[in-house]
C-alpha cells in the first residue's frame, strides 16, 4: 500500500489511552528515533460538532497513539497515521509543493499541464463526490477512484475483469466483533467517526505543521548523508565535489527509496488466503493480514484535506481533487509500486548505461590548475607522508605517463589543455608514494620493495599506481584526476599488448592491469566497477596459460651456509622472481573471492587449480639484501625437503598450517584459506538454492537432502577448528577475524534471502523471501547468524585507522543487513515487549555462557555497541533497527576520523545504504 500501516504502538482499544500507550520503549537505547510530534488534531476534533458519537454507527474502537483521534474503521486509522510517520516526502518538480503521497503529487503535476483548463481544475471541494459503495478489486488494488456503474470505465479501458470487492465497512466489522469484548465504552466520551468526517468534516483551525516538518527535515531533507542522487549513491567521479557542497534539488522520496516498499512487504494484504487468518486476531490484522478485500481508497474530501495540509500558504482556499484523467496516464499505484526506487537501485553494484556514458567523459578532470596544485601541496605538507622507497619520480617517467594520456585523448583539442596543465613530476611522485604506502598495509602485497626501482617501471605501471594513490587522498581534485587517469590508461593498455604479445610475460605490465582494475572494482562508481569486473579474467587467463598456478613453476631452491657473492645474489633474485609471481597469483585469487562474496557471483578462479605453494614468510620477503635473505632462509627452511603446502593441502589437513607456521606468511596464508573456504560455502549455497531448501525452514533437509545438512555441519566444524587453532596467533589480525565471522554468518543465513527481502529483485521476490525469513527468525540459526554479525562489527572496530574499506566495509554492510532483517521481522512481530525484562546479550563482545544460552535457547535481548569515544560507548538493541543501523554506521565512520572527508567513495556509499536501512525501518514504525 502507498502509506505505512501503524505499528502496534500506534493502535489501542483504549478510549482514554495513557501517555505510556503511545510512547515507544526507547529509554534504554542510545539511538532513539525522532520523537513523535504533538498534534492539535484531538483538540480540533473536540471542538468540531461532527466529532460527537454517532449512536447509529456505534463507538469507534481504533485510537491513534499520537494524537488520540478515534476511528471506527481500521483503514481510516491507517491513513491517518501516515500524517504522523512519513510526512511530506514527494515534491512537485514544477512549483516545489510537497505531498504525503506520490499519487497526490502526480495529480498536482498534471494540474500544471492544464493551468488554463477549467474542466480539470476545480475551485472547491465537491462534497457529493464521495467514495463508491463497492470499488472493484482492480481499482482497490491500484488505490484509484472507481465508479458505481460496473464494469467501471477504468477496467473497460484497460481490458480488466471488473469484480466488486468486499466493502471496507464489512471487513472492518470483523475486527469490531473480535475486539468488542476487550473494552467497555462510555457514550459520554469524546469520540470521532472517520466515516462522517470523510464527507462532512471541515477543519476550523488547521494545525500549523511547521514543528512537524522541522522534525522531519533531519530525516528526509537535511541529512547530508542522504543528499545523493537517486541513481548513483556515490558519485560518478565528478560527484565528489558535489557531495561536499550538498544538493537541494532532490525530492524527499529519493531520500528513503524503499520505505513504501518495506511497508508493502511487511503489511500488504494478499488475496485468497483466508485460511491463514487466526481466529482471535484483534488488531494484529493490521500487522500481518492475509486478506486484501478491504477498500482502502481515499475519498475526494480525503484528498482535499491532505492537499490542504501540504500547501505552503494555509490561508488559501482548500484545493479540490482533480478529476482522474481519462487516459492511460492515470494514477495507478500498483504500477508505482513496481517501479519504486529501492536501495538496490541506488547501490554501487548496479549500473544502467545511458548515452552520455563513455570512456572519454572524464578527460576534463585530467588538467590540474596551478591553484589546485598549490592547495594540494599545502594539504599534503600538513601530514608526514611515509616514503616506502627512497626514490623519486624523474621527469622522463612523468613524460612517459603524459604520452600515454595524450594517446587516449578524444577529441584532439583536449591534448593542448592536458599538456599545459598535467601534474608535475613532484605531484605524481606524491601520488605514487601514497599508493606504495597503502600497498604495504594490505594483506596481499606483491611489490618487492628491496628490488623495486621506481623510474625503471613501465609507464603503464607508474600511471595506474599514481591513479590509485590519487583516489586515496582526501582532496577532491586529486580523486577526480585519479579516476580520469585510470580511465585513460585502461583505454590505451590493450594497444600495448597488441603491439607486442610478449608483454604478457612482463610481470610489471600485468601488475599495471591489476592495479587499474583494483581502482575500478572498489571505486564506488557503478560504471567503473562493472567494467573492471568484466575484465578481471584477462590477467587471470594470461597467468593461467603461463603455468603460474601450478606447483611445478616454483622449484625449491637449495641454500647452504657457503653461498656467497654472485652465486648467492643469483639465488636470491631467482627466489624473488618466483615469490613475486606467487604472491601476485594469490592477490588475484583473494580479489576474485572477495568480489564473489560482495556480488554473490561465481568466481573466475578455483582453489583446486592453485597447486602452487603458499606465500613465504614476511621475513624472507622483506629481506633487503641477499645476505639477510640467506640467514632467514637457513633458519626457517632448515630440515624441510618439501615445498610449503598449497591451499588444497590445508583443506585435507588443517594441521599443516601450524606445522609450517614459521616458514609461511601466516596472515596471507590464513586469508587465502578463508577466501578459498568461501567457495566451499558458495557451492553449498548453490546446491541449497537448486534444491529450494534452507537449514532454517520447517521442511529442511527432507529425504536425500540430509547430505546437505551433513555438509553444512562439516563446514561449520572446519571453520570452528580454524578459529580454535589460530586463537592465540598474533599473525591473525582483525581482518582475518572479520572474514572468519562473515563466513560463519553465511552458513546460518543466505545472503540471497536477506538481499531479496531488502528489495534486490523487487516486490514479488521480497514477498517470497518474507515467510522464509520469518521461520529463520524463530530458529537458532538466526541467533547464531546475528552473533557472528555482531562479531563482524566487533573486529571492524579493531581495524587500523582508515583501513576499514573496500571488501571489509562490504562485510560490515552484510552484517548490518543481517541485523536489520532480524530486527525488522522481530519488531514487526511485536516480540520486543516480551523480551523487555530479559538480560542484555552483547553480540559484539567475547563469547560467554550467556551467549550460548541466547543462541540455543533464545534467552536474552541482543545488543550491539558503537565505537568508543570521549563520551563513552553507546549501545543499541537489535530489535530497534534504527538504533542498530546507527551503531553500524558509526563504526564505519569512526575508522575515518568520524567524518566522510577521508573515507573512500565506496565507504560513503555503504554509510548511506546503512543509514537508509535504519531510516526506512523507523519510517514504517519499526524502530
Short mmCIF file of C-alpha atoms in Angstrom, two decimals, residues 130-132 134-136 138-148 152-155 296-300 323-325 330-333:
data_model
loop_
_atom_site.label_atom_id
_atom_site.label_comp_id
_atom_site.label_asym_id
_atom_site.label_seq_id
_atom_site.Cartn_x
_atom_site.Cartn_y
_atom_site.Cartn_z
CA UNK A 130 -17.72 10.63 -2.07
CA UNK A 131 -16.38 7.11 -2.09
CA UNK A 132 -18.31 4.50 -4.05
CA UNK A 134 -18.13 -1.04 -3.58
CA UNK A 135 -14.91 -0.49 -5.50
CA UNK A 136 -13.86 -3.23 -7.87
CA UNK A 138 -8.64 -3.80 -9.72
CA UNK A 139 -9.30 -0.23 -8.61
CA UNK A 140 -8.97 -1.17 -4.92
CA UNK A 141 -5.60 -2.78 -5.59
CA UNK A 142 -4.44 0.27 -7.57
CA UNK A 143 -5.90 2.68 -4.96
CA UNK A 144 -7.66 4.77 -7.61
CA UNK A 145 -11.19 6.05 -7.85
CA UNK A 146 -13.80 3.56 -9.02
CA UNK A 147 -17.41 4.13 -10.16
CA UNK A 148 -20.82 2.92 -9.04
CA UNK A 152 -16.15 0.74 -14.35
CA UNK A 153 -14.56 2.86 -17.09
CA UNK A 154 -11.04 2.10 -15.91
CA UNK A 155 -11.47 -1.66 -16.23
CA UNK A 296 -8.51 1.47 1.10
CA UNK A 297 -9.42 4.24 -1.33
CA UNK A 298 -9.18 7.90 -0.39
CA UNK A 299 -12.33 9.90 -0.94
CA UNK A 300 -12.39 13.28 -2.64
CA UNK A 323 -10.72 14.65 -11.91
CA UNK A 324 -8.81 11.50 -12.77
CA UNK A 325 -7.66 11.95 -16.38
CA UNK A 330 -3.99 8.00 -14.72
CA UNK A 331 -2.62 7.33 -11.31
CA UNK A 332 -2.01 3.59 -10.83
CA UNK A 333 -0.34 2.87 -7.54
#
